[in-house]
Amino acid sequence: MNSTHDTGVVARPASGRTNRTHQLRRLVGAGFIATLAAIVATTLAAALAQAARVDFEVPDGGETIPLSGFAVVTGFFSVVGIALAVALLRWSAQPAKHFVWTAVSLTAISLVPPLLTGANTATTTALLALHLVPATVMIPTLARNLRTRTE
């Protein structure tokens, strides 16, 4: 047997790297499923609000926000949330804790623009509620998938 070609040793990735890769895949997969759920929930809530005669008309230009607009914006910011979670998984010692703190803070900040639009009370109230719908789907899902055994 030639020892330079066959050592009998099988190389495997370090278990920490395998675990981190598995956790990353699980996080991203769960995040995209939650994104789809958030899009459906938000769009359905907006459709129900429209059925209850909320017009979603924003005074600047008098345009009405279409249902597809709710879906697109929800999808975009949900993916931003996934990217934030991935970054914290990579660079934070306590990714779940930091993600929840950051996501809740950003959600609170996102409640300010609907209050400044000058829309009627029904539209403003519906817009505020529609900011909270995807947050209640995305934040717990991503935080749960960021939890490590040491947290």
mmCIF file of C-alpha atoms in Angstrom:
data_model
loop_
_atom_site.group_PDB
_atom_site.id
_atom_site.type_symbol
_atom_site.label_atom_id
_atom_site.label_comp_id
_atom_site.label_asym_id
_atom_site.label_seq_id
_atom_site.Cartn_x
_atom_site.Cartn_y
_atom_site.Cartn_z
ATOM 1 C CA MET A 1 0.000 0.000 0.000
ATOM 2 C CA ASN A 2 1.302 3.404 -0.937
ATOM 3 C CA SER A 3 1.062 5.651 2.145
ATOM 4 C CA THR A 4 1.192 8.849 0.114
ATOM 5 C CA HIS A 5 -2.145 8.092 -1.550
ATOM 6 C CA ASP A 6 -4.199 6.194 1.039
ATOM 7 C CA THR A 7 -3.968 7.256 4.642
ATOM 8 C CA GLY A 8 -7.278 5.782 5.763
ATOM 9 C CA VAL A 9 -8.292 9.128 7.277
ATOM 10 C CA VAL A 10 -11.577 10.659 6.209
ATOM 11 C CA ALA A 11 -11.719 14.427 6.452
ATOM 12 C CA ARG A 12 -14.947 15.973 7.727
ATOM 13 C CA PRO A 13 -15.871 19.571 8.320
ATOM 14 C CA ALA A 14 -15.551 20.792 11.876
ATOM 15 C CA SER A 15 -18.791 20.183 13.766
ATOM 16 C CA GLY A 16 -19.140 23.883 14.632
ATOM 17 C CA ARG A 17 -19.159 24.837 10.977
ATOM 18 C CA THR A 18 -21.632 22.094 10.074
ATOM 19 C CA ASN A 19 -23.910 23.181 12.898
ATOM 20 C CA ARG A 20 -23.709 26.834 11.826
ATOM 21 C CA THR A 21 -24.443 25.928 8.197
ATOM 22 C CA HIS A 22 -27.415 23.814 9.275
ATOM 23 C CA GLN A 23 -28.692 26.636 11.482
ATOM 24 C CA LEU A 24 -28.294 29.143 8.631
ATOM 25 C CA ARG A 25 -30.239 26.941 6.213
ATOM 26 C CA ARG A 26 -32.958 26.371 8.787
ATOM 27 C CA LEU A 27 -33.167 30.109 9.487
ATOM 28 C CA VAL A 28 -33.417 31.097 5.819
ATOM 29 C CA GLY A 29 -35.909 28.335 5.021
ATOM 30 C CA ALA A 30 -38.144 29.210 7.955
ATOM 31 C CA GLY A 31 -37.760 32.898 7.079
ATOM 32 C CA PHE A 32 -38.985 32.423 3.522
ATOM 33 C CA ILE A 33 -41.946 30.313 4.660
ATOM 34 C CA ALA A 34 -42.778 32.997 7.226
ATOM 35 C CA THR A 35 -42.421 35.638 4.490
ATOM 36 C CA LEU A 36 -45.055 33.879 2.403
ATOM 37 C CA ALA A 37 -47.311 33.597 5.462
ATOM 38 C CA ALA A 38 -46.792 37.293 6.277
ATOM 39 C CA ILE A 39 -47.606 38.306 2.685
ATOM 40 C CA VAL A 40 -50.808 36.258 2.690
ATOM 41 C CA ALA A 41 -51.857 37.457 6.156
ATOM 42 C CA THR A 42 -51.178 41.117 5.411
ATOM 43 C CA THR A 43 -52.857 41.059 2.002
ATOM 44 C CA LEU A 44 -55.871 39.238 3.449
ATOM 45 C CA ALA A 45 -56.097 41.754 6.304
ATOM 46 C CA ALA A 46 -55.903 44.636 3.805
ATOM 47 C CA ALA A 47 -58.645 43.020 1.684
ATOM 48 C CA LEU A 48 -60.833 42.643 4.776
ATOM 49 C CA ALA A 49 -60.209 46.286 5.657
ATOM 50 C CA GLN A 50 -61.212 47.303 2.117
ATOM 51 C CA ALA A 51 -64.364 45.203 2.457
ATOM 52 C CA ALA A 52 -65.083 47.176 5.640
ATOM 53 C CA ARG A 53 -64.861 50.356 3.517
ATOM 54 C CA VAL A 54 -61.333 51.470 4.381
ATOM 55 C CA ASP A 55 -60.195 53.290 1.246
ATOM 56 C CA PHE A 56 -56.387 53.327 1.775
ATOM 57 C CA GLU A 57 -56.270 56.687 0.023
ATOM 58 C CA VAL A 58 -53.161 58.674 0.855
ATOM 59 C CA PRO A 59 -53.765 62.449 0.576
ATOM 60 C CA ASP A 60 -50.417 63.134 -1.128
ATOM 61 C CA GLY A 61 -51.587 62.731 -4.726
ATOM 62 C CA GLY A 62 -54.876 61.116 -3.740
ATOM 63 C CA GLU A 63 -53.792 57.641 -4.842
ATOM 64 C CA THR A 64 -55.149 54.469 -3.277
ATOM 65 C CA ILE A 65 -52.725 51.790 -2.105
ATOM 66 C CA PRO A 66 -53.491 48.600 -4.086
ATOM 67 C CA LEU A 67 -53.554 45.163 -2.455
ATOM 68 C CA SER A 68 -50.510 44.195 -4.502
ATOM 69 C CA GLY A 69 -48.652 47.098 -2.888
ATOM 70 C CA PHE A 70 -49.198 45.580 0.542
ATOM 71 C CA ALA A 71 -47.907 42.223 -0.700
ATOM 72 C CA VAL A 72 -44.778 43.676 -2.318
ATOM 73 C CA VAL A 73 -43.817 45.885 0.623
ATOM 74 C CA THR A 74 -44.449 43.061 3.105
ATOM 75 C CA GLY A 75 -42.297 40.692 1.056
ATOM 76 C CA PHE A 76 -39.476 43.194 0.672
ATOM 77 C CA PHE A 77 -39.234 44.100 4.347
ATOM 78 C CA SER A 78 -39.621 40.478 5.417
ATOM 79 C CA VAL A 79 -36.579 39.605 3.297
ATOM 80 C CA VAL A 80 -34.745 42.544 4.908
ATOM 81 C CA GLY A 81 -35.627 40.956 8.267
ATOM 82 C CA ILE A 82 -34.185 37.635 7.118
ATOM 83 C CA ALA A 83 -30.976 39.388 6.042
ATOM 84 C CA LEU A 84 -30.766 41.080 9.446
ATOM 85 C CA ALA A 85 -31.258 37.721 11.170
ATOM 86 C CA VAL A 86 -28.541 36.102 9.026
ATOM 87 C CA ALA A 87 -26.121 38.928 9.829
ATOM 88 C CA LEU A 88 -26.812 38.632 13.539
ATOM 89 C CA LEU A 89 -26.395 34.853 13.390
ATOM 90 C CA ARG A 90 -22.996 35.426 11.852
ATOM 91 C CA TRP A 91 -21.721 38.296 13.999
ATOM 92 C CA SER A 92 -23.617 38.335 17.289
ATOM 93 C CA ALA A 93 -22.993 36.301 20.425
ATOM 94 C CA GLN A 94 -26.715 36.515 21.252
ATOM 95 C CA PRO A 95 -28.437 36.708 17.851
ATOM 96 C CA ALA A 96 -32.008 36.038 19.031
ATOM 97 C CA LYS A 97 -31.885 38.693 21.748
ATOM 98 C CA HIS A 98 -30.372 41.304 19.441
ATOM 99 C CA PHE A 99 -32.740 40.429 16.592
ATOM 100 C CA VAL A 100 -35.859 40.830 18.739
ATOM 101 C CA TRP A 101 -34.637 44.137 20.148
ATOM 102 C CA THR A 102 -33.762 45.485 16.696
ATOM 103 C CA ALA A 103 -36.891 44.166 14.946
ATOM 104 C CA VAL A 104 -39.264 45.494 17.608
ATOM 105 C CA SER A 105 -37.512 48.886 17.489
ATOM 106 C CA LEU A 106 -37.764 49.029 13.686
ATOM 107 C CA THR A 107 -41.422 47.992 13.852
ATOM 108 C CA ALA A 108 -42.116 50.816 16.312
ATOM 109 C CA ILE A 109 -40.362 53.282 14.000
ATOM 110 C CA SER A 110 -42.423 51.984 11.057
ATOM 111 C CA LEU A 111 -45.587 53.056 12.866
ATOM 112 C CA VAL A 112 -44.671 56.736 12.537
ATOM 113 C CA PRO A 113 -45.243 57.291 8.761
ATOM 114 C CA PRO A 114 -48.924 56.226 8.794
ATOM 115 C CA LEU A 115 -49.500 58.842 11.479
ATOM 116 C CA LEU A 116 -47.949 61.531 9.263
ATOM 117 C CA THR A 117 -49.792 60.788 5.998
ATOM 118 C CA GLY A 118 -52.834 62.896 6.812
ATOM 119 C CA ALA A 119 -55.136 60.033 5.828
ATOM 120 C CA ASN A 120 -58.519 59.607 7.473
ATOM 121 C CA THR A 121 -58.786 57.813 10.803
ATOM 122 C CA ALA A 122 -59.933 54.492 9.330
ATOM 123 C CA THR A 123 -57.040 54.383 6.863
ATOM 124 C CA THR A 124 -54.477 55.393 9.484
ATOM 125 C CA THR A 125 -55.749 52.788 11.940
ATOM 126 C CA ALA A 126 -55.739 50.077 9.269
ATOM 127 C CA LEU A 127 -52.217 50.996 8.151
ATOM 128 C CA LEU A 128 -50.979 50.813 11.738
ATOM 129 C CA ALA A 129 -52.560 47.381 12.156
ATOM 130 C CA LEU A 130 -51.125 46.234 8.824
ATOM 131 C CA HIS A 131 -47.629 47.086 10.053
ATOM 132 C CA LEU A 132 -48.137 44.814 13.034
ATOM 133 C CA VAL A 133 -49.481 41.801 11.100
ATOM 134 C CA PRO A 134 -46.215 40.801 9.395
ATOM 135 C CA ALA A 135 -44.234 41.689 12.519
ATOM 136 C CA THR A 136 -46.255 39.163 14.523
ATOM 137 C CA VAL A 137 -45.432 36.514 11.927
ATOM 138 C CA MET A 138 -41.790 37.311 11.180
ATOM 139 C CA ILE A 139 -40.274 38.332 14.521
ATOM 140 C CA PRO A 140 -41.194 35.215 16.549
ATOM 141 C CA THR A 141 -40.350 32.872 13.661
ATOM 142 C CA LEU A 142 -36.904 34.325 13.053
ATOM 143 C CA ALA A 143 -36.139 34.728 16.768
ATOM 144 C CA ARG A 144 -37.065 31.090 17.435
ATOM 145 C CA ASN A 145 -34.709 29.986 14.660
ATOM 146 C CA LEU A 146 -31.889 32.177 16.001
ATOM 147 C CA ARG A 147 -31.930 30.654 19.462
ATOM 148 C CA THR A 148 -28.758 28.783 20.280
ATOM 149 C CA ARG A 149 -28.149 26.256 23.032
ATOM 150 C CA THR A 150 -26.201 28.823 25.025
ATOM 151 C CA GLU A 151 -28.959 31.461 25.047
#
